[in-house]
Amino acid sequence: MFCATGYRCQSHDVEPTDIAPAQLARGLSAATWGPNVATDPLRAECVFRGRAVREPGDPSFPVYFILHVPKTAGQTIQQHLGDHCVPGTLWGPDQEPRLQALSGRRYNPGSLPDANRIRAVFGHNLGRSLETHFPNREIRRVVLLRDPVSLQISLYNHRMMVHLTKGLGTYSFDRHLKALPRDFIAHRLLARWLEIPWPALIMMTDREKYAALHRALSGFWFVGAHTDCDRVIAAIAGDLGLPAAARRRNTAGDWQNRVAWHSLRAGELSPRTREAILVNNPLDQALWENWREAGFSPTSIRSRLPQSTAGRGFLAHELVRPIFAGICRFQRDWAFRLRLGQIGNAAGRRILRAERAQEARRWELAAQCYRKALIAMPNVPGMWVQYGHVLKESGKVVEAEAAYRRSITLDPDHADAHLQLGHLLRIQGRTEEAAGAFLRSVVLDPAPRHARDQLIGLGWTAERIEQGLSHGAPAAAGEG
């Protein structure tokens, strides 16, 4: 199935934002340093993309463990690190299979590269046992929190918009709430960071859970609200050699430019629904009230246990939750297909036909299917890239260029769209414009080597590439 990132997902259960840390880890090995990194043997520093940063492997350098709770500005931090960290210094552990994750551990430490070079560990699935791979290193733990009402609204809107970009169906906010565990943030921290197996969590009371979370968060370097994203980036920028400000990523506005979805707003919730969220998420509310302003002083927070009786209903909710999760999956994957004439249904079928035609190298048929799908879903940048591919293979270079540029208009920071535009311009002999597109791709995503190799193939030296990076690149090469 086509997904919004431009990749083809093998499972609808894995959303694009859930796999990004592992993709980053595979692209940031020590071998990717390349000619753009120069070291000074007299100092524990190196020069990366025109910036002096401390030499990777320095044992005195702390390791930042940044826990990514969904919808707490994690994508902004992650992409900023991925764009600007020296290659080989950022690691996101791969996720374990779901059944294995029931034991508590949700990551695969076997994917760890050279631990001495790691400066930041990031992801949804971090567990504290990973710290054993960094002996004698200072560990600086970071986590951002969010109040349960706005978290659930943001999470629901995001998931529905992701589903729509894949041509899938949607379901109600009420079913969304029933399909999720209660105390979404608290139980993620307990199960993933503290690595408490799910059967043990079921037996714990709310007070025991909160006490465990309080002890854990007291040992963090920074605990704050999702709105503290800029504060965190500014605090770690000097150590990691990053710009002190980051562009917002994965926002509701970004997704609303791609799909026709009326985002649920807090003001649209009934008092009864709002109250139910607070009653069913007492731990998340307590974390928000007690820890949102902890900042760099988490040891100053006094334990204030929630006065809750919802814990007694946790087991009952967990017993029926799989039923609602199954209903949501059915509505997402199948129910909309039964409603003939629905836009998502038609677009989903056409995307699937287009992908199959692509695999069979039936370029004209693939282009026809993508064209019809784009009528219903005109704001998906990744689909315009795929449409450009099949047009290029069909020999329609003018139309292909227009498709790539349409993708860039929708998402100017889509590195792959600039890369593919560069290929198209190069085969037309428009080498100067192609070089501009390749350079823009490197600026947006420096980890992959392909765009850089294309510049070298056009006669660019490493020094010229670095000079181009230091001056930036045009937003869309060749635009008049």
Coordinates of C-alpha atoms in Angstrom, one line a residue:
M1 CA 0.0 0.0 0.0
F2 CA 1.2 3.5 -0.8
C3 CA 2.0 5.6 2.2
A4 CA 2.5 9.3 2.7
T5 CA 6.3 9.0 3.1
G6 CA 6.7 7.7 -0.5
Y7 CA 7.6 4.2 0.8
R8 CA 5.4 1.1 0.4
C9 CA 4.3 -0.2 3.7
Q10 CA 4.2 -3.9 4.2
S11 CA 1.7 -3.5 7.1
H12 CA -1.0 -1.0 7.8
D13 CA -0.1 -1.4 11.5
V14 CA 3.2 0.4 11.1
E15 CA 2.8 4.1 10.5
P16 CA 5.5 6.2 8.8
T17 CA 6.4 8.0 12.0
D18 CA 7.0 4.8 13.8
I19 CA 9.7 3.5 11.6
A20 CA 11.7 6.7 11.1
P21 CA 14.3 6.0 13.9
A22 CA 15.3 2.7 12.5
Q23 CA 15.7 4.2 9.0
L24 CA 17.8 6.9 10.5
A25 CA 20.0 4.4 12.3
R26 CA 20.7 2.4 9.1
G27 CA 21.7 5.6 7.3
L28 CA 24.1 6.9 9.9
S29 CA 26.9 4.4 10.1
A30 CA 30.5 5.4 10.6
A31 CA 31.2 4.7 7.0
T32 CA 29.0 7.5 5.9
W33 CA 31.3 10.2 7.1
G34 CA 32.8 10.6 3.6
P35 CA 34.9 13.6 2.5
N36 CA 32.7 16.2 4.2
V37 CA 34.2 15.6 7.6
A38 CA 37.7 16.9 8.4
T39 CA 39.4 16.2 11.8
D40 CA 42.1 18.2 13.6
P41 CA 44.5 15.8 15.4
L42 CA 45.4 18.5 17.8
R43 CA 41.9 19.0 19.1
A44 CA 39.0 16.7 20.1
E45 CA 36.9 18.4 17.4
C46 CA 35.9 17.9 13.8
V47 CA 34.4 20.0 11.1
F48 CA 31.1 18.7 9.7
R49 CA 29.2 20.7 7.1
G50 CA 31.2 23.8 8.0
R51 CA 30.6 23.5 11.8
A52 CA 33.2 22.7 14.4
V53 CA 31.8 19.8 16.5
R54 CA 33.4 17.6 19.1
E55 CA 35.1 14.5 17.9
P56 CA 32.8 11.4 18.0
G57 CA 34.1 8.8 20.4
D58 CA 35.2 11.2 23.1
P59 CA 34.3 9.3 26.3
S60 CA 33.7 12.5 28.2
F61 CA 30.7 13.4 25.9
P62 CA 27.3 12.7 27.4
V63 CA 24.7 10.4 25.7
Y64 CA 21.3 11.9 25.2
F65 CA 18.4 9.5 25.6
I66 CA 15.4 11.2 24.0
L67 CA 12.2 9.3 24.6
H68 CA 9.6 9.9 21.8
V69 CA 6.1 10.0 23.2
P70 CA 3.7 10.3 20.2
K71 CA 2.4 13.8 19.4
T72 CA 4.9 15.6 21.7
A73 CA 7.0 17.3 19.0
G74 CA 9.2 14.2 18.7
Q75 CA 9.4 14.3 14.9
T76 CA 10.7 17.8 15.0
I77 CA 13.5 16.9 17.3
Q78 CA 14.3 13.6 15.5
Q79 CA 14.4 15.1 12.1
H80 CA 16.5 18.0 13.3
L81 CA 19.0 15.5 14.8
G82 CA 18.9 13.4 11.6
D83 CA 19.6 16.5 9.4
H84 CA 22.4 17.9 11.4
C85 CA 24.2 15.3 13.6
V86 CA 27.5 14.0 12.4
P87 CA 26.8 10.6 10.7
G88 CA 27.2 7.7 13.1
T89 CA 26.3 9.6 16.2
L90 CA 22.5 9.2 16.2
W91 CA 20.9 5.8 16.8
G92 CA 17.3 4.6 16.9
P93 CA 16.8 1.0 18.0
D94 CA 14.8 -1.4 15.8
Q95 CA 11.4 -2.5 17.2
E96 CA 11.0 -6.1 18.3
P97 CA 8.0 -8.3 17.2
R98 CA 4.9 -7.6 19.1
L99 CA 4.7 -10.9 20.9
Q100 CA 8.3 -10.6 22.1
A101 CA 7.4 -7.1 23.3
L102 CA 5.0 -8.6 25.8
S103 CA 8.0 -9.5 27.9
G104 CA 8.7 -5.8 28.4
R105 CA 11.6 -5.2 26.0
R106 CA 10.5 -3.5 22.7
Y107 CA 13.8 -3.0 20.9
N108 CA 16.6 -4.9 19.4
P109 CA 20.0 -3.8 20.9
G110 CA 21.7 -6.0 18.2
S111 CA 21.3 -3.1 15.8
L112 CA 23.6 -0.9 17.9
P113 CA 26.5 0.5 15.8
D114 CA 29.8 1.6 17.4
A115 CA 28.6 2.7 20.9
N116 CA 31.6 4.9 21.4
R117 CA 30.5 7.2 18.6
I118 CA 26.8 7.5 19.7
R119 CA 25.8 10.9 21.1
A120 CA 22.0 10.6 21.0
V121 CA 19.6 7.7 21.2
F122 CA 16.1 8.4 20.0
G123 CA 12.9 6.6 19.5
H124 CA 9.5 5.3 20.6
N125 CA 10.9 2.1 22.0
L126 CA 13.8 3.1 24.2
G127 CA 14.3 1.0 27.4
R128 CA 16.6 1.9 30.3
S129 CA 18.6 -1.3 29.9
L130 CA 20.1 0.2 26.8
E131 CA 22.1 2.4 29.1
T132 CA 24.4 -0.6 29.9
H133 CA 25.9 -0.2 26.4
F134 CA 27.3 3.1 27.4
P135 CA 29.4 2.4 30.5
N136 CA 31.3 5.3 32.1
R137 CA 29.2 7.8 30.0
E138 CA 27.0 10.5 31.4
I139 CA 23.3 9.7 30.4
R140 CA 21.1 12.7 29.9
R141 CA 17.4 11.5 29.7
V142 CA 14.8 13.7 28.0
V143 CA 11.0 13.3 27.7
L144 CA 8.2 15.6 26.8
L145 CA 4.6 15.2 28.0
R146 CA 1.2 16.3 27.0
D147 CA -2.2 16.6 28.7
P148 CA -4.5 13.7 28.0
V149 CA -7.3 15.7 26.2
S150 CA -5.1 17.4 23.7
L151 CA -2.9 14.3 23.3
Q152 CA -5.9 12.1 22.3
I153 CA -7.3 14.7 19.9
S154 CA -3.9 15.2 18.2
L155 CA -3.3 11.4 18.1
Y156 CA -6.7 10.8 16.6
N157 CA -6.4 13.5 13.9
H158 CA -3.0 12.3 13.0
R159 CA -4.0 8.7 12.6
M160 CA -7.0 9.5 10.5
M161 CA -5.1 11.7 8.2
V162 CA -2.4 9.1 7.8
H163 CA -5.1 6.5 7.0
L164 CA -6.6 8.8 4.3
T165 CA -3.2 9.3 2.6
K166 CA -3.1 5.5 2.2
G167 CA -6.6 5.3 0.8
L168 CA -7.9 3.7 4.0
G169 CA -11.0 4.4 6.0
T170 CA -11.6 6.3 9.2
Y171 CA -13.6 5.7 12.4
S172 CA -15.0 7.8 15.3
F173 CA -13.2 9.5 18.1
D174 CA -15.1 7.4 20.6
R175 CA -13.9 4.1 19.1
H176 CA -10.4 5.6 19.0
L177 CA -10.5 6.1 22.7
K178 CA -11.9 2.6 23.4
A179 CA -9.2 0.9 21.2
L180 CA -6.3 2.6 23.2
P181 CA -4.9 1.6 26.6
R182 CA -5.9 4.0 29.4
D183 CA -3.2 6.3 30.5
F184 CA -1.5 6.2 27.1
I185 CA 1.7 8.0 28.1
A186 CA 2.1 6.5 31.5
H187 CA 1.8 2.9 30.3
R188 CA 4.2 3.6 27.4
L189 CA 6.8 4.8 29.8
L190 CA 6.1 1.9 32.2
A191 CA 6.2 -0.8 29.5
R192 CA 8.8 0.6 27.2
W193 CA 11.2 2.7 29.3
L194 CA 10.9 0.8 32.6
E195 CA 10.4 -2.5 30.6
I196 CA 7.7 -3.8 32.9
P197 CA 5.9 -6.7 31.2
W198 CA 2.3 -6.1 30.4
P199 CA 1.0 -8.9 32.7
A200 CA 2.8 -7.2 35.6
L201 CA 1.3 -3.9 34.7
I202 CA -2.2 -5.3 34.9
M203 CA -1.5 -6.3 38.5
M204 CA -0.2 -2.9 39.6
T205 CA -2.3 -0.2 41.2
D206 CA -2.4 3.4 40.0
R207 CA -0.4 4.5 43.1
E208 CA 2.3 1.8 42.4
K209 CA 2.5 2.9 38.8
Y210 CA 2.8 6.5 39.6
A211 CA 5.4 5.9 42.3
A212 CA 7.5 3.9 39.7
L213 CA 7.2 6.8 37.2
H214 CA 8.1 9.4 39.8
R215 CA 11.2 7.5 40.7
A216 CA 12.2 7.2 37.1
L217 CA 11.5 10.8 36.0
S218 CA 13.4 12.1 39.0
G219 CA 16.5 10.8 37.3
F220 CA 15.9 12.5 34.0
W221 CA 17.9 15.4 32.7
F222 CA 14.9 17.2 31.3
V223 CA 11.1 16.7 31.7
G224 CA 8.7 19.1 30.3
A225 CA 5.7 19.9 28.1
H226 CA 5.5 19.2 24.3
T227 CA 5.7 23.0 23.9
D228 CA 9.3 22.8 25.3
C229 CA 10.6 21.4 22.0
D230 CA 12.6 24.5 21.2
R231 CA 14.0 24.7 24.7
V232 CA 15.3 21.1 24.4
I233 CA 16.9 21.7 21.0
A234 CA 18.5 24.9 22.2
A235 CA 19.9 23.1 25.2
I236 CA 21.5 20.2 23.3
A237 CA 22.5 22.2 20.2
G238 CA 25.9 23.2 21.5
D239 CA 26.9 19.7 22.5
L240 CA 25.8 18.1 19.3
G241 CA 26.8 20.9 16.9
L242 CA 23.2 21.6 15.8
P243 CA 21.5 24.8 14.8
A244 CA 19.6 26.1 17.9
A245 CA 16.3 26.3 16.1
A246 CA 14.3 23.6 14.2
R247 CA 11.6 23.6 11.6
R248 CA 8.3 22.1 12.7
R249 CA 7.7 18.6 11.4
N250 CA 4.7 16.3 11.2
T251 CA 2.3 19.0 12.2
A252 CA -1.5 19.0 11.7
G253 CA -1.0 21.7 9.1
D254 CA 1.4 19.6 7.1
W255 CA -1.1 16.8 6.9
Q256 CA -4.1 19.0 6.2
N257 CA -2.3 20.1 3.1
R258 CA -2.3 16.5 1.9
V259 CA -5.8 15.2 2.7
A260 CA -9.4 16.6 3.0
W261 CA -10.0 16.0 6.8
H262 CA -11.9 18.1 9.2
S263 CA -9.7 18.0 12.3
L264 CA -11.4 17.5 15.6
R265 CA -11.0 20.4 17.9
A266 CA -11.1 20.5 21.7
G267 CA -14.1 22.9 21.6
E268 CA -16.1 20.2 19.7
L269 CA -15.8 17.7 22.6
S270 CA -18.9 17.3 24.7
P271 CA -18.4 17.9 28.5
R272 CA -19.2 14.2 29.0
T273 CA -16.4 13.1 26.6
R274 CA -13.9 15.5 28.1
E275 CA -14.7 14.3 31.6
A276 CA -14.4 10.7 30.5
I277 CA -10.9 11.3 29.1
L278 CA -9.8 12.8 32.4
V279 CA -11.4 10.0 34.5
N280 CA -9.9 7.2 32.4
N281 CA -6.5 8.8 32.3
P282 CA -5.7 9.8 35.8
L283 CA -2.0 8.9 35.6
D284 CA -1.5 10.9 32.4
Q285 CA -3.3 13.9 34.0
A286 CA -1.1 13.6 37.2
L287 CA 2.1 13.4 35.1
W288 CA 1.0 16.5 33.2
E289 CA 0.1 18.5 36.3
N290 CA 3.1 17.5 38.3
W291 CA 5.9 17.3 35.7
R292 CA 5.1 19.7 32.8
E293 CA 7.2 22.5 34.4
A294 CA 10.0 20.3 35.9
G295 CA 12.5 21.3 33.2
F296 CA 16.1 20.8 34.2
S297 CA 15.1 20.3 37.9
P298 CA 13.2 17.0 38.0
T299 CA 14.6 16.2 41.5
S300 CA 12.6 19.2 42.9
I301 CA 9.3 17.6 42.0
R302 CA 7.4 16.2 45.1
S303 CA 5.4 13.0 44.6
R304 CA 1.7 13.8 44.6
L305 CA -0.1 10.5 44.0
P306 CA -3.4 10.7 42.0
Q307 CA -6.5 10.2 44.0
S308 CA -7.9 7.7 41.5
T309 CA -10.2 4.7 41.4
A310 CA -9.9 4.2 37.6
G311 CA -7.1 1.6 38.2
R312 CA -9.7 -0.9 39.2
G313 CA -11.2 -0.7 35.7
F314 CA -7.9 -1.1 33.9
L315 CA -8.1 -4.9 33.6
A316 CA -11.7 -4.8 32.5
H317 CA -10.8 -2.3 29.8
E318 CA -7.8 -4.4 28.6
L319 CA -10.0 -7.4 28.3
V320 CA -12.5 -5.7 25.9
R321 CA -10.0 -3.3 24.2
P322 CA -9.0 -5.9 21.6
I323 CA -12.6 -6.0 20.4
F324 CA -12.6 -2.3 19.8
A325 CA -9.2 -2.4 18.2
G326 CA -10.5 -5.0 15.8
I327 CA -13.5 -2.9 15.0
C328 CA -11.2 0.0 14.2
R329 CA -9.0 -2.1 12.0
F330 CA -12.1 -3.4 10.1
Q331 CA -13.3 0.1 9.5
R332 CA -9.9 1.3 8.5
D333 CA -9.1 -1.6 6.1
W334 CA -12.4 -3.0 4.9
A335 CA -15.6 -1.3 5.9
F336 CA -15.0 1.7 3.6
R337 CA -14.6 -0.7 0.7
L338 CA -18.2 -1.9 1.1
R339 CA -19.5 1.7 0.7
L340 CA -19.5 2.0 -3.1
G341 CA -18.7 5.4 -4.4
Q342 CA -16.7 6.6 -1.4
I343 CA -13.6 8.6 -2.5
G344 CA -11.3 6.7 -0.2
N345 CA -12.5 3.4 -1.6
A346 CA -11.9 4.5 -5.3
A347 CA -8.6 6.1 -4.6
G348 CA -7.4 3.1 -2.6
R349 CA -8.2 0.7 -5.4
R350 CA -6.5 2.9 -8.0
I351 CA -3.4 3.3 -5.9
L352 CA -3.2 -0.5 -5.6
R353 CA -3.7 -1.0 -9.3
A354 CA -1.0 1.7 -10.0
E355 CA 1.5 -0.1 -7.8
R356 CA 0.8 -3.4 -9.4
A357 CA 1.2 -1.9 -12.9
Q358 CA 4.4 -0.3 -11.8
E359 CA 5.8 -3.6 -10.7
A360 CA 4.8 -5.1 -14.0
R361 CA 6.4 -2.2 -15.8
R362 CA 3.1 -1.2 -17.4
W363 CA 3.9 2.5 -17.3
E364 CA 0.9 3.8 -19.2
L365 CA -1.6 1.9 -17.0
A366 CA 0.2 3.0 -13.8
A367 CA 0.1 6.6 -14.9
Q368 CA -3.6 6.4 -15.7
C369 CA -4.3 4.9 -12.3
Y370 CA -2.2 7.5 -10.4
R371 CA -3.8 10.3 -12.4
K372 CA -7.3 9.2 -11.3
A373 CA -6.2 8.7 -7.7
L374 CA -4.7 12.2 -7.6
I375 CA -8.0 13.7 -8.6
A376 CA -9.4 12.4 -5.3
M377 CA -6.2 12.9 -3.3
P378 CA -4.4 15.9 -4.9
N379 CA -2.3 16.9 -1.9
V380 CA -0.1 13.8 -1.3
P381 CA 3.5 14.7 -2.2
G382 CA 4.7 11.1 -2.3
M383 CA 2.0 10.1 -4.8
W384 CA 3.1 12.9 -7.1
V385 CA 6.6 11.5 -7.0
Q386 CA 5.4 8.1 -7.9
Y387 CA 3.3 9.6 -10.7
G388 CA 6.4 11.4 -12.0
H389 CA 8.3 8.1 -12.0
V390 CA 5.9 6.3 -14.3
L391 CA 5.6 9.3 -16.6
K392 CA 9.4 9.4 -16.9
E393 CA 9.4 5.7 -17.7
S394 CA 6.7 6.4 -20.3
G395 CA 9.0 9.0 -22.0
K396 CA 6.8 11.9 -20.9
V397 CA 9.5 14.0 -19.4
V398 CA 7.7 17.3 -19.5
E399 CA 4.7 15.9 -17.6
A400 CA 7.1 14.0 -15.2
E401 CA 8.9 17.3 -14.4
A402 CA 5.5 18.9 -13.7
A403 CA 4.6 16.0 -11.3
Y404 CA 7.9 16.3 -9.4
R405 CA 7.5 20.0 -9.1
R406 CA 4.0 19.6 -7.9
S407 CA 5.3 17.3 -5.1
I408 CA 7.9 20.0 -4.2
T409 CA 5.2 22.7 -4.1
L410 CA 3.2 20.6 -1.6
D411 CA 6.3 19.7 0.5
P412 CA 9.4 21.9 -0.3
D413 CA 11.4 19.8 2.2
H414 CA 10.8 16.5 0.5
A415 CA 14.4 15.5 -0.3
D416 CA 13.5 12.5 -2.5
A417 CA 11.4 14.8 -4.8
H418 CA 14.4 17.1 -5.4
L419 CA 16.6 14.0 -6.0
Q420 CA 14.2 12.6 -8.6
L421 CA 13.8 16.0 -10.3
G422 CA 17.6 16.1 -10.5
H423 CA 17.6 12.8 -12.3
L424 CA 15.0 14.0 -14.8
L425 CA 16.9 17.3 -15.5
R426 CA 20.2 15.4 -15.9
I427 CA 18.8 13.1 -18.6
Q428 CA 17.6 16.1 -20.4
G429 CA 21.1 17.6 -20.4
R430 CA 20.1 20.4 -18.0
T431 CA 23.1 19.8 -15.8
E432 CA 23.2 23.1 -14.0
E433 CA 19.6 22.8 -12.9
A434 CA 20.1 19.1 -12.1
A435 CA 23.1 20.0 -9.8
G436 CA 20.9 22.5 -8.0
A437 CA 18.2 19.9 -7.4
F438 CA 20.8 17.3 -6.2
L439 CA 22.4 19.9 -3.9
R440 CA 19.0 20.8 -2.5
S441 CA 18.4 17.1 -1.7
V442 CA 21.7 16.9 0.1
V443 CA 20.8 20.0 2.1
L444 CA 17.5 18.5 3.2
D445 CA 18.7 15.0 3.9
P446 CA 22.5 14.7 4.1
A447 CA 22.6 11.1 5.3
P448 CA 22.0 9.2 2.0
R449 CA 24.9 9.2 -0.4
H450 CA 23.0 9.0 -3.7
A451 CA 22.4 12.8 -4.2
R452 CA 26.0 13.5 -3.3
D453 CA 27.3 10.9 -5.7
Q454 CA 25.2 12.4 -8.4
L455 CA 26.9 15.7 -7.9
I456 CA 30.3 14.1 -8.0
G457 CA 29.2 12.4 -11.2
L458 CA 28.5 15.9 -12.6
G459 CA 32.1 16.9 -11.8
W460 CA 31.6 18.5 -8.4
T461 CA 34.5 18.1 -5.9
A462 CA 33.9 17.5 -2.2
E463 CA 35.1 21.0 -1.5
R464 CA 32.6 22.5 -3.9
I465 CA 29.8 20.4 -2.4
E466 CA 30.7 21.7 1.1
Q467 CA 30.8 25.2 -0.2
G468 CA 27.3 24.7 -1.7
L469 CA 26.0 23.4 1.6
S470 CA 27.4 26.3 3.5
H471 CA 25.5 28.7 1.2
G472 CA 22.4 26.6 1.1
A473 CA 20.5 25.7 -2.1
P474 CA 17.5 27.1 -4.0
A475 CA 14.1 25.8 -2.7
A476 CA 13.3 24.3 -6.1
A477 CA 16.0 24.1 -8.7
G478 CA 15.3 25.5 -12.1
E479 CA 12.1 27.4 -11.2
G480 CA 11.6 30.5 -13.2

